[in-house]
Amino acid sequence: MVAFKAKSRELALRAFSGFIIGALILSAIYYGGRTWFLLASIISLISLWEYYQLLSKKFRVSKGIGFLAGILVLLASAEYLRPASILIIFTLTSFVLFMIEILRRQFSQVSYAIWNVGGTLSGLIYIILPWSYMVLLRAHPIGRTLLFSLFLCTWSCDIAAYLVGTRWGRNKFCEAVSPKKTWEGFAGGAGASILISAAVAYYCSLPPIPLLGIGAICGIAGQLGDLVESLIKREAEVKDSGHLIPGHGGFLDRFDSILINGTLTFFLFGVILS
């Protein structure tokens, strides 16, 4: 009985904090412009810091330099600068990190160039670039609808996968990385995501096929993207990336699936169908 009450309180806390976050994100998407850029930047930079905290449990990363580079990449996307500007940021960041390791080696006879450069840049690629794509996606002619669909499909997939997996899950899916995931939950999440995308297309009177693409992306790729963070946490030997969101853990825990979903959605609508 005590365990049931504790579980109920945890679910209620998780639902409440999830509702607040969802309302903030949907409101920011609706208003767009600086509002959306500011919220996306806050989420991405906190997630980046959590990621660097995880990596630092195993090896050295230059958190401050990575954080500064992340800000510059986000600003470049907000100003719609040419992709070359972002590549320059990555290149210069690499050289700065190498210079740091050269000096470290010179004065202390040890260096961590491979781990520092690789770890620091991986955070920018894994977290900052996807959020910059979502900033750019808002400028699409139907960017508001695309982002609404992206987040609604991602959230519905997460919820359905959890509920279906908890109730009917029997066959384990990638248990070495995430022991609680099941094929039944995977199917439930994918189905819910596609249904939500179809509902958005119907409600907005838009051609269904492109939006169903978002549903498929969020239902399939998003669940695989969730495994990425699970793998990182398993290697870092921690349960959550942080503790800032009650009932959810850290920001990276809450927004892990959206990273690959946002990237593929931008690729679909910002590159292929543009």
mmCIF file of C-alpha atoms in Angstrom:
data_model
loop_
_atom_site.group_PDB
_atom_site.id
_atom_site.type_symbol
_atom_site.label_atom_id
_atom_site.label_comp_id
_atom_site.label_asym_id
_atom_site.label_seq_id
_atom_site.Cartn_x
_atom_site.Cartn_y
_atom_site.Cartn_z
ATOM 1 C CA MET A 1 0.000 0.000 0.000
ATOM 2 C CA VAL A 2 2.814 2.382 0.902
ATOM 3 C CA ALA A 3 4.632 1.514 -2.320
ATOM 4 C CA PHE A 4 1.446 2.151 -4.324
ATOM 5 C CA LYS A 5 0.978 5.591 -2.739
ATOM 6 C CA ALA A 6 4.608 6.475 -3.402
ATOM 7 C CA LYS A 7 4.224 5.391 -7.033
ATOM 8 C CA SER A 8 1.032 7.428 -7.384
ATOM 9 C CA ARG A 9 2.712 10.533 -5.968
ATOM 10 C CA GLU A 10 5.628 10.070 -8.341
ATOM 11 C CA LEU A 11 3.303 9.760 -11.347
ATOM 12 C CA ALA A 12 1.306 12.814 -10.239
ATOM 13 C CA LEU A 13 4.497 14.852 -9.846
ATOM 14 C CA ARG A 14 5.734 13.641 -13.217
ATOM 15 C CA ALA A 15 2.424 14.553 -14.874
ATOM 16 C CA PHE A 16 2.315 18.013 -13.274
ATOM 17 C CA SER A 17 5.872 18.974 -14.204
ATOM 18 C CA GLY A 18 5.350 17.528 -17.681
ATOM 19 C CA PHE A 19 2.219 19.647 -18.121
ATOM 20 C CA ILE A 20 4.049 22.834 -17.095
ATOM 21 C CA ILE A 21 6.942 22.131 -19.456
ATOM 22 C CA GLY A 22 4.572 21.239 -22.282
ATOM 23 C CA ALA A 23 2.586 24.440 -21.824
ATOM 24 C CA LEU A 24 5.761 26.537 -21.864
ATOM 25 C CA ILE A 25 7.081 24.887 -25.009
ATOM 26 C CA LEU A 26 3.809 25.071 -26.943
ATOM 27 C CA SER A 27 3.364 28.713 -25.932
ATOM 28 C CA ALA A 28 6.904 29.572 -27.042
ATOM 29 C CA ILE A 29 6.363 27.806 -30.367
ATOM 30 C CA TYR A 30 3.108 29.688 -30.869
ATOM 31 C CA TYR A 31 4.730 33.088 -30.365
ATOM 32 C CA GLY A 32 7.933 32.127 -32.169
ATOM 33 C CA GLY A 33 10.693 34.672 -32.716
ATOM 34 C CA ARG A 34 12.799 35.554 -29.707
ATOM 35 C CA THR A 35 10.451 33.724 -27.334
ATOM 36 C CA TRP A 36 11.037 30.369 -29.017
ATOM 37 C CA PHE A 37 14.742 31.066 -29.518
ATOM 38 C CA LEU A 38 15.197 31.945 -25.836
ATOM 39 C CA LEU A 39 13.409 28.857 -24.518
ATOM 40 C CA ALA A 40 15.129 26.527 -26.995
ATOM 41 C CA SER A 41 18.493 28.033 -26.032
ATOM 42 C CA ILE A 42 17.862 27.608 -22.303
ATOM 43 C CA ILE A 43 16.806 23.970 -22.704
ATOM 44 C CA SER A 44 19.681 23.115 -25.025
ATOM 45 C CA LEU A 45 22.369 24.779 -22.913
ATOM 46 C CA ILE A 46 21.168 23.153 -19.682
ATOM 47 C CA SER A 47 21.069 19.799 -21.511
ATOM 48 C CA LEU A 48 24.594 20.424 -22.809
ATOM 49 C CA TRP A 49 25.859 21.142 -19.305
ATOM 50 C CA GLU A 50 24.253 17.930 -18.017
ATOM 51 C CA TYR A 51 25.864 16.007 -20.872
ATOM 52 C CA TYR A 52 29.286 17.407 -20.033
ATOM 53 C CA GLN A 53 28.725 16.494 -16.382
ATOM 54 C CA LEU A 54 28.091 12.892 -17.456
ATOM 55 C CA LEU A 55 31.193 12.785 -19.648
ATOM 56 C CA SER A 56 33.368 14.339 -16.950
ATOM 57 C CA LYS A 57 32.775 11.267 -14.796
ATOM 58 C CA LYS A 58 35.003 9.343 -17.213
ATOM 59 C CA PHE A 59 37.376 11.901 -18.757
ATOM 60 C CA ARG A 60 38.127 15.597 -19.075
ATOM 61 C CA VAL A 61 35.985 17.922 -21.186
ATOM 62 C CA SER A 62 36.278 21.697 -21.546
ATOM 63 C CA LYS A 63 32.783 22.590 -20.370
ATOM 64 C CA GLY A 64 33.208 26.353 -20.529
ATOM 65 C CA ILE A 65 34.544 26.373 -24.080
ATOM 66 C CA GLY A 66 31.859 23.946 -25.226
ATOM 67 C CA PHE A 67 29.208 26.076 -23.534
ATOM 68 C CA LEU A 68 30.472 29.241 -25.263
ATOM 69 C CA ALA A 69 30.615 27.468 -28.624
ATOM 70 C CA GLY A 70 27.049 26.251 -28.064
ATOM 71 C CA ILE A 71 25.854 29.818 -27.507
ATOM 72 C CA LEU A 72 27.571 30.943 -30.716
ATOM 73 C CA VAL A 73 25.986 28.112 -32.739
ATOM 74 C CA LEU A 74 22.526 28.984 -31.412
ATOM 75 C CA LEU A 75 23.025 32.672 -32.197
ATOM 76 C CA ALA A 76 24.170 31.775 -35.708
ATOM 77 C CA SER A 77 20.993 29.760 -36.267
ATOM 78 C CA ALA A 78 18.808 32.549 -34.865
ATOM 79 C CA GLU A 79 20.347 35.023 -37.306
ATOM 80 C CA TYR A 80 19.960 32.517 -40.176
ATOM 81 C CA LEU A 81 23.661 32.756 -40.982
ATOM 82 C CA ARG A 82 25.120 30.534 -43.666
ATOM 83 C CA PRO A 83 26.030 26.964 -42.596
ATOM 84 C CA ALA A 84 29.693 27.849 -43.153
ATOM 85 C CA SER A 85 29.558 30.091 -40.078
ATOM 86 C CA ILE A 86 28.613 27.137 -37.888
ATOM 87 C CA LEU A 87 31.381 25.027 -39.429
ATOM 88 C CA ILE A 88 33.839 27.811 -38.629
ATOM 89 C CA ILE A 89 32.685 27.770 -34.989
ATOM 90 C CA PHE A 90 33.321 24.013 -34.836
ATOM 91 C CA THR A 91 36.730 24.356 -36.490
ATOM 92 C CA LEU A 92 37.892 27.173 -34.227
ATOM 93 C CA THR A 93 36.599 25.337 -31.155
ATOM 94 C CA SER A 94 38.645 22.292 -32.168
ATOM 95 C CA PHE A 95 41.818 24.356 -32.532
ATOM 96 C CA VAL A 96 41.281 26.108 -29.196
ATOM 97 C CA LEU A 97 40.860 22.741 -27.469
ATOM 98 C CA PHE A 98 43.976 21.376 -29.132
ATOM 99 C CA MET A 99 45.940 24.441 -28.004
ATOM 100 C CA ILE A 100 44.755 23.861 -24.437
ATOM 101 C CA GLU A 101 45.966 20.270 -24.548
ATOM 102 C CA ILE A 102 49.310 21.303 -26.063
ATOM 103 C CA LEU A 103 49.845 23.701 -23.162
ATOM 104 C CA ARG A 104 48.683 21.096 -20.662
ATOM 105 C CA ARG A 105 51.200 18.635 -22.078
ATOM 106 C CA GLN A 106 53.961 21.226 -22.056
ATOM 107 C CA PHE A 107 53.515 22.188 -18.413
ATOM 108 C CA SER A 108 52.196 19.007 -16.782
ATOM 109 C CA GLN A 109 53.434 16.199 -19.101
ATOM 110 C CA VAL A 110 49.887 14.859 -19.554
ATOM 111 C CA SER A 111 47.210 15.646 -22.130
ATOM 112 C CA TYR A 112 43.689 14.549 -23.040
ATOM 113 C CA ALA A 113 43.376 15.834 -26.604
ATOM 114 C CA ILE A 114 41.403 12.914 -28.058
ATOM 115 C CA TRP A 115 38.879 12.784 -25.215
ATOM 116 C CA ASN A 116 38.592 16.526 -24.687
ATOM 117 C CA VAL A 117 38.104 17.468 -28.334
ATOM 118 C CA GLY A 118 35.861 14.491 -29.075
ATOM 119 C CA GLY A 119 33.775 14.851 -25.926
ATOM 120 C CA THR A 120 33.348 18.613 -26.164
ATOM 121 C CA LEU A 121 32.410 18.606 -29.856
ATOM 122 C CA SER A 122 30.088 15.617 -29.449
ATOM 123 C CA GLY A 123 27.926 17.672 -27.093
ATOM 124 C CA LEU A 124 27.569 20.392 -29.712
ATOM 125 C CA ILE A 125 26.667 17.848 -32.399
ATOM 126 C CA TYR A 126 24.363 15.741 -30.232
ATOM 127 C CA ILE A 127 22.489 18.546 -28.432
ATOM 128 C CA ILE A 128 23.109 22.060 -29.758
ATOM 129 C CA LEU A 129 22.762 21.380 -33.488
ATOM 130 C CA PRO A 130 19.364 19.623 -33.150
ATOM 131 C CA TRP A 131 17.982 22.539 -31.134
ATOM 132 C CA SER A 132 19.380 25.009 -33.663
ATOM 133 C CA TYR A 133 17.533 23.045 -36.372
ATOM 134 C CA MET A 134 14.330 23.458 -34.389
ATOM 135 C CA VAL A 135 14.950 27.200 -34.147
ATOM 136 C CA LEU A 136 15.371 27.299 -37.930
ATOM 137 C CA LEU A 137 12.294 25.106 -38.442
ATOM 138 C CA ARG A 138 10.076 27.729 -36.794
ATOM 139 C CA ALA A 139 10.855 30.068 -39.727
ATOM 140 C CA HIS A 140 9.341 27.567 -42.199
ATOM 141 C CA PRO A 141 6.017 28.743 -43.746
ATOM 142 C CA ILE A 142 4.199 26.133 -41.646
ATOM 143 C CA GLY A 143 6.886 26.008 -38.961
ATOM 144 C CA ARG A 144 4.465 26.475 -36.088
ATOM 145 C CA THR A 145 2.425 23.452 -37.169
ATOM 146 C CA LEU A 146 5.544 21.377 -37.808
ATOM 147 C CA LEU A 147 6.928 22.067 -34.339
ATOM 148 C CA PHE A 148 3.551 21.464 -32.701
ATOM 149 C CA SER A 149 3.398 18.114 -34.507
ATOM 150 C CA LEU A 150 6.990 17.295 -33.610
ATOM 151 C CA PHE A 151 6.533 17.789 -29.878
ATOM 152 C CA LEU A 152 3.020 16.339 -29.657
ATOM 153 C CA CYS A 153 4.106 13.202 -31.524
ATOM 154 C CA THR A 154 7.224 12.840 -29.384
ATOM 155 C CA TRP A 155 5.302 13.217 -26.137
ATOM 156 C CA SER A 156 2.483 10.894 -27.201
ATOM 157 C CA CYS A 157 5.063 8.296 -28.200
ATOM 158 C CA ASP A 158 6.786 8.512 -24.806
ATOM 159 C CA ILE A 159 3.512 8.250 -22.896
ATOM 160 C CA ALA A 160 2.059 5.410 -24.985
ATOM 161 C CA ALA A 161 5.312 3.446 -24.943
ATOM 162 C CA TYR A 162 5.416 3.711 -21.154
ATOM 163 C CA LEU A 163 1.756 2.781 -20.612
ATOM 164 C CA VAL A 164 1.642 -0.057 -23.148
ATOM 165 C CA GLY A 165 5.014 -1.395 -22.050
ATOM 166 C CA THR A 166 4.008 -1.316 -18.383
ATOM 167 C CA ARG A 167 0.662 -3.029 -18.987
ATOM 168 C CA TRP A 168 1.399 -5.502 -21.780
ATOM 169 C CA GLY A 169 5.170 -5.509 -22.223
ATOM 170 C CA ARG A 170 6.618 -9.009 -22.317
ATOM 171 C CA ASN A 171 9.348 -9.090 -24.960
ATOM 172 C CA LYS A 172 12.427 -7.092 -24.061
ATOM 173 C CA PHE A 173 13.810 -4.548 -26.513
ATOM 174 C CA CYS A 174 17.530 -3.750 -26.185
ATOM 175 C CA GLU A 175 17.589 -4.782 -22.526
ATOM 176 C CA ALA A 176 21.377 -4.431 -22.284
ATOM 177 C CA VAL A 177 20.939 -0.665 -22.688
ATOM 178 C CA SER A 178 17.459 -0.039 -21.246
ATOM 179 C CA PRO A 179 16.075 -3.071 -19.362
ATOM 180 C CA LYS A 180 12.492 -1.782 -19.073
ATOM 181 C CA LYS A 181 11.873 -1.227 -22.790
ATOM 182 C CA THR A 182 9.757 -3.788 -24.634
ATOM 183 C CA TRP A 183 8.699 -4.407 -28.222
ATOM 184 C CA GLU A 184 5.069 -3.982 -27.157
ATOM 185 C CA GLY A 185 5.861 -0.546 -25.754
ATOM 186 C CA PHE A 186 7.807 0.306 -28.909
ATOM 187 C CA ALA A 187 4.812 -0.596 -31.088
ATOM 188 C CA GLY A 188 2.411 1.320 -28.839
ATOM 189 C CA GLY A 189 4.580 4.427 -28.945
ATOM 190 C CA ALA A 190 4.985 4.297 -32.719
ATOM 191 C CA GLY A 191 1.250 3.811 -33.243
ATOM 192 C CA ALA A 192 0.330 6.707 -30.953
ATOM 193 C CA SER A 193 2.785 9.025 -32.684
ATOM 194 C CA ILE A 194 1.400 8.251 -36.136
ATOM 195 C CA LEU A 195 -2.189 8.700 -34.922
ATOM 196 C CA ILE A 196 -1.375 12.121 -33.457
ATOM 197 C CA SER A 197 0.304 13.229 -36.686
ATOM 198 C CA ALA A 198 -2.781 12.150 -38.650
ATOM 199 C CA ALA A 199 -5.009 14.092 -36.246
ATOM 200 C CA VAL A 200 -2.883 17.233 -36.658
ATOM 201 C CA ALA A 201 -3.014 16.923 -40.452
ATOM 202 C CA TYR A 202 -6.806 16.555 -40.337
ATOM 203 C CA TYR A 203 -7.298 19.427 -37.891
ATOM 204 C CA CYS A 204 -5.035 21.790 -39.865
ATOM 205 C CA SER A 205 -6.375 20.652 -43.269
ATOM 206 C CA LEU A 206 -2.870 19.797 -44.481
ATOM 207 C CA PRO A 207 -1.732 16.988 -46.815
ATOM 208 C CA PRO A 208 -1.419 13.941 -44.555
ATOM 209 C CA ILE A 209 1.662 12.264 -46.028
ATOM 210 C CA PRO A 210 4.297 14.833 -44.914
ATOM 211 C CA LEU A 211 2.897 15.040 -41.385
ATOM 212 C CA LEU A 212 2.628 11.264 -41.196
ATOM 213 C CA GLY A 213 6.354 11.381 -41.892
ATOM 214 C CA ILE A 214 6.784 13.298 -38.638
ATOM 215 C CA GLY A 215 4.674 10.674 -36.889
ATOM 216 C CA ALA A 216 6.859 7.876 -38.221
ATOM 217 C CA ILE A 217 10.048 9.748 -37.325
ATOM 218 C CA CYS A 218 8.928 10.400 -33.752
ATOM 219 C CA GLY A 219 7.490 6.921 -33.318
ATOM 220 C CA ILE A 220 10.548 5.031 -34.514
ATOM 221 C CA ALA A 221 13.651 7.230 -34.506
ATOM 222 C CA GLY A 222 12.657 8.945 -31.270
ATOM 223 C CA GLN A 223 12.616 5.684 -29.341
ATOM 224 C CA LEU A 224 16.001 4.768 -30.756
ATOM 225 C CA GLY A 225 17.251 8.229 -29.816
ATOM 226 C CA ASP A 226 16.098 7.583 -26.271
ATOM 227 C CA LEU A 227 18.476 4.627 -26.174
ATOM 228 C CA VAL A 228 21.395 6.951 -26.922
ATOM 229 C CA GLU A 229 21.005 8.779 -23.639
ATOM 230 C CA SER A 230 20.359 5.500 -21.824
ATOM 231 C CA LEU A 231 23.690 4.224 -23.144
ATOM 232 C CA ILE A 232 25.506 7.382 -22.023
ATOM 233 C CA LYS A 233 23.991 7.163 -18.524
ATOM 234 C CA ARG A 234 24.829 3.468 -18.289
ATOM 235 C CA GLU A 235 28.463 4.152 -19.162
ATOM 236 C CA ALA A 236 28.547 7.070 -16.710
ATOM 237 C CA GLU A 237 26.885 4.801 -14.110
ATOM 238 C CA VAL A 238 24.099 7.227 -13.188
ATOM 239 C CA LYS A 239 20.306 6.915 -13.180
ATOM 240 C CA ASP A 240 19.435 10.456 -14.350
ATOM 241 C CA SER A 241 21.306 13.198 -16.174
ATOM 242 C CA GLY A 242 20.211 15.710 -13.523
ATOM 243 C CA HIS A 243 17.507 16.587 -10.993
ATOM 244 C CA LEU A 244 16.090 19.892 -12.206
ATOM 245 C CA ILE A 245 12.723 18.550 -13.400
ATOM 246 C CA PRO A 246 10.649 16.887 -10.643
ATOM 247 C CA GLY A 247 9.638 13.368 -11.626
ATOM 248 C CA HIS A 248 11.700 13.397 -14.821
ATOM 249 C CA GLY A 249 15.302 13.879 -13.744
ATOM 250 C CA GLY A 250 17.315 16.254 -15.870
ATOM 251 C CA PHE A 251 16.596 18.254 -18.996
ATOM 252 C CA LEU A 252 18.509 15.749 -21.114
ATOM 253 C CA ASP A 253 16.312 12.973 -19.700
ATOM 254 C CA ARG A 254 13.181 14.858 -20.731
ATOM 255 C CA PHE A 255 14.349 15.988 -24.166
ATOM 256 C CA ASP A 256 16.499 13.087 -25.353
ATOM 257 C CA SER A 257 14.048 11.798 -27.977
ATOM 258 C CA ILE A 258 13.399 15.236 -29.459
ATOM 259 C CA LEU A 259 17.044 15.566 -30.539
ATOM 260 C CA ILE A 260 16.933 12.998 -33.343
ATOM 261 C CA ASN A 261 13.270 13.782 -34.066
ATOM 262 C CA GLY A 262 13.991 17.481 -34.544
ATOM 263 C CA THR A 263 17.007 16.758 -36.728
ATOM 264 C CA LEU A 264 15.132 14.396 -39.058
ATOM 265 C CA THR A 265 12.072 16.656 -39.220
ATOM 266 C CA PHE A 266 14.257 19.598 -40.231
ATOM 267 C CA PHE A 267 15.978 17.395 -42.816
ATOM 268 C CA LEU A 268 12.586 16.339 -44.210
ATOM 269 C CA PHE A 269 10.951 19.769 -44.373
ATOM 270 C CA GLY A 270 13.956 22.090 -44.443
ATOM 271 C CA VAL A 271 16.040 20.173 -46.978
ATOM 272 C CA ILE A 272 14.141 17.484 -48.910
ATOM 273 C CA LEU A 273 10.746 19.211 -49.237
ATOM 274 C CA SER A 274 11.971 22.815 -49.157
#
